[in-house]
C-alpha positions as semicolon CSV with decimal commas, in nm:
position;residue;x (nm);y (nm);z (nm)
1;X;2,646;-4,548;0,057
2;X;2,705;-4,821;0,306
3;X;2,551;-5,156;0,256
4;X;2,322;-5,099;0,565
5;X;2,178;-4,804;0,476
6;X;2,065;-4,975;0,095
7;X;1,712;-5,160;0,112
8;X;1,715;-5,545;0,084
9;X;1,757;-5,702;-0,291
10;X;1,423;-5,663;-0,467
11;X;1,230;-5,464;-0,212
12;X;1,186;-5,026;-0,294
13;X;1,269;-4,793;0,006
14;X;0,984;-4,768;0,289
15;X;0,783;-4,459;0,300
16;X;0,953;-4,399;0,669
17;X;1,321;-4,377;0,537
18;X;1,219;-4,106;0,264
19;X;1,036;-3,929;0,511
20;X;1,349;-3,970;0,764
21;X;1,559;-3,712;0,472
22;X;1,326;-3,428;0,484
23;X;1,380;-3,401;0,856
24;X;1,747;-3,319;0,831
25;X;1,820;-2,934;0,893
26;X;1,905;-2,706;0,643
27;X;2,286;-2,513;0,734
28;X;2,225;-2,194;0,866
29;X;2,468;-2,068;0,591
30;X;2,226;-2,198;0,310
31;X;1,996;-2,009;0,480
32;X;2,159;-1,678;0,495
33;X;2,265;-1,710;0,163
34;X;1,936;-1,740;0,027
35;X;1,736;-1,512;0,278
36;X;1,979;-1,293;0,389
37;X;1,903;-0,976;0,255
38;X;1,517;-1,038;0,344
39;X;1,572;-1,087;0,701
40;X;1,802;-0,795;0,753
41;X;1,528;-0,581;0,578
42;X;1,275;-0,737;0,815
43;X;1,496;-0,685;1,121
44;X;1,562;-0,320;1,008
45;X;1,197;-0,233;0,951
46;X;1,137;-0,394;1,290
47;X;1,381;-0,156;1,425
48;X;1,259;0,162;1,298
49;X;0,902;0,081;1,427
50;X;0,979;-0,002;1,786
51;X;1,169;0,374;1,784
52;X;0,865;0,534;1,621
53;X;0,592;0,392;1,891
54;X;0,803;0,467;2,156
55;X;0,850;0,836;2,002
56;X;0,477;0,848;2,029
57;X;0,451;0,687;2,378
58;X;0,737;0,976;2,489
59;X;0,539;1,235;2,314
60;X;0,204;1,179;2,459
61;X;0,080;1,375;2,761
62;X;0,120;1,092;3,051
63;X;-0,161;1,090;3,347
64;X;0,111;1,161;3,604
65;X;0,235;1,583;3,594
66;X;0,583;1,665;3,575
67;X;0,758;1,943;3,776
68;X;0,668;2,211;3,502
69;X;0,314;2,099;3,465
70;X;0,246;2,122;3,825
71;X;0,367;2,442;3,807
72;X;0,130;2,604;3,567
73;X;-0,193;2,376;3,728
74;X;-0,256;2,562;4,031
75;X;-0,297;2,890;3,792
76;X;-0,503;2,714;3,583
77;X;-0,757;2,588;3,828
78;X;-0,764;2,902;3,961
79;X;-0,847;3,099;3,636
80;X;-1,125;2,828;3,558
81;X;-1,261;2,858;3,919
82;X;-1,306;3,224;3,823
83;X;-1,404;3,201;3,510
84;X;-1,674;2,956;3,647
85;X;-1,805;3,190;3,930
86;X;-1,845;3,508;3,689
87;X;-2,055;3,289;3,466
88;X;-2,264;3,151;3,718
89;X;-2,335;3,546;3,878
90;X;-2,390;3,659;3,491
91;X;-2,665;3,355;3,467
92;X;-2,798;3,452;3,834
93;X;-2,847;3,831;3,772
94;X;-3,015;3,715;3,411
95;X;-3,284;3,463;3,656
96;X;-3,317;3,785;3,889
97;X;-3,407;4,011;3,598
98;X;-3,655;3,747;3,416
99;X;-3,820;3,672;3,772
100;X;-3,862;4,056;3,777
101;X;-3,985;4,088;3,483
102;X;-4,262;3,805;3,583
103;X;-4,345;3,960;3,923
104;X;-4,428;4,286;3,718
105;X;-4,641;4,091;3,443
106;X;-4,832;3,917;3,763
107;X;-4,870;4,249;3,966
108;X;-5,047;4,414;3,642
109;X;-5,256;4,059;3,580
110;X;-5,360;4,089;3,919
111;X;-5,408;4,483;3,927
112;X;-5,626;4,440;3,590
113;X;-5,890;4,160;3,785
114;X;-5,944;4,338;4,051
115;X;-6,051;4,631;3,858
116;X;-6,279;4,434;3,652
117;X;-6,425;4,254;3,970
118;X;-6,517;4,621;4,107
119;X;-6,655;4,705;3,795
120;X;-6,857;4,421;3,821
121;X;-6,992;4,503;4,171
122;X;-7,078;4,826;4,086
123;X;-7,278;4,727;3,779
124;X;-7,437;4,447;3,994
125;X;-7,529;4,758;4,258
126;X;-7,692;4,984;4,022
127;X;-7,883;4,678;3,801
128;X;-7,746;4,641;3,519
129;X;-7,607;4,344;3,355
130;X;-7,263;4,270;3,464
131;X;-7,153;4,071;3,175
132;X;-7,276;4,355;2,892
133;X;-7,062;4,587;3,140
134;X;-6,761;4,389;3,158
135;X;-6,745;4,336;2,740
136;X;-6,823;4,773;2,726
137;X;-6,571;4,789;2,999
138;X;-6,311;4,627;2,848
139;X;-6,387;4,775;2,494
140;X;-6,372;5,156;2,636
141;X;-6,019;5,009;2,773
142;X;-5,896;4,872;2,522
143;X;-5,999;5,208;2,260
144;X;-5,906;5,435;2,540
145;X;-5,592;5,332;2,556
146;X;-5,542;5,333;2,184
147;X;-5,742;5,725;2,130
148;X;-5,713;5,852;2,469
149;X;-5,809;6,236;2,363
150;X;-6,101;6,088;2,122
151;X;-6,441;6,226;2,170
152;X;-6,716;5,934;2,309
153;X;-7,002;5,928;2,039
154;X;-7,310;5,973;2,173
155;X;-7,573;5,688;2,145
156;X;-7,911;5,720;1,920
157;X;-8,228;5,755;2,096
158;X;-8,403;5,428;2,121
159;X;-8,736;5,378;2,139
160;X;-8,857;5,204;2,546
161;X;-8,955;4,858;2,487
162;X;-9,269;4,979;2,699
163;X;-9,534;5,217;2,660
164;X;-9,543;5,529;2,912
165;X;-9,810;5,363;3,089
């Protein structure tokens, strides 16, 4: 130790020359020879990660097609186009059918009120009460239908509401 570096007679070392020693580097050799093997682990692991993502990156389908997949696409697109159109005539021909179906349903609605409209006119024409005609008519429908070779009972004999005079 030179006599420059040494603090005055009687006085301790300032806080700024102790601080002044920690800032003096370390050797790298001291370094590596207490670290070493850590930071070639690190540096391997490091390795062998970088090679995995870009396995991944490699392996994943990219946006852009290559020569083989544009290839197969123009086959593809054209079995899907298919594929589309005979589903779309398989869900047209099943609307045609159901709209049929309706048309039928509305013809035999409609078929059925005009019938009872006529019997209503002609039970208007000979004086009786439409509405007790409609409810018979629609009864002797409805169990003629169901017992179509049935015998119709015949009605008791009431007595007039009026006298014979």
């Amino acid at each position: 130790a030179s006599p420059s570096s040494r603090p005055p007679a009687g006085r301790a070392p300032s806080p700024a020359a102790c601080s002044d020693l920690w800032l003096v580097p370390v050797p790298v050799g001291s370094l590596l020879s207490s670290y070493g093997w850590y930071i070639l682990l690190a540096a391997v692991a490091i390795y062998l990660l970088i090679q995995k993502v870009s396995q991944s990156l490699a392996a994943r389908p990219s946006s852009r097609p290559g020569a083989a997949d544009a290839a197969v696409e123009p086959e593809m697109v054209v079995r899907r186009q298919e594929a589309l159109a005979a589903a779309r005539l398989r869900m047209q021909e099943e609307l045609n059918a159901q709209a049929e179906r309706y048309k039928e349903k509305q013809r035999q609605l409609e078929e059925e009120k005009r019938r009872q409209k006529i019997a209503m006119w002609e039970s208007m024409q000979e004086g009786k009460s439409y509405k007790g005609n409609l409810k018979l008519n629609q009864q002797e429908a409805e169990s003629g239908a169901s017992t179509s070779s049935a015998v119709p009972k015949s009605k008791p004999n009431k007595k007039p509401l009026r006298g014979g005079g």
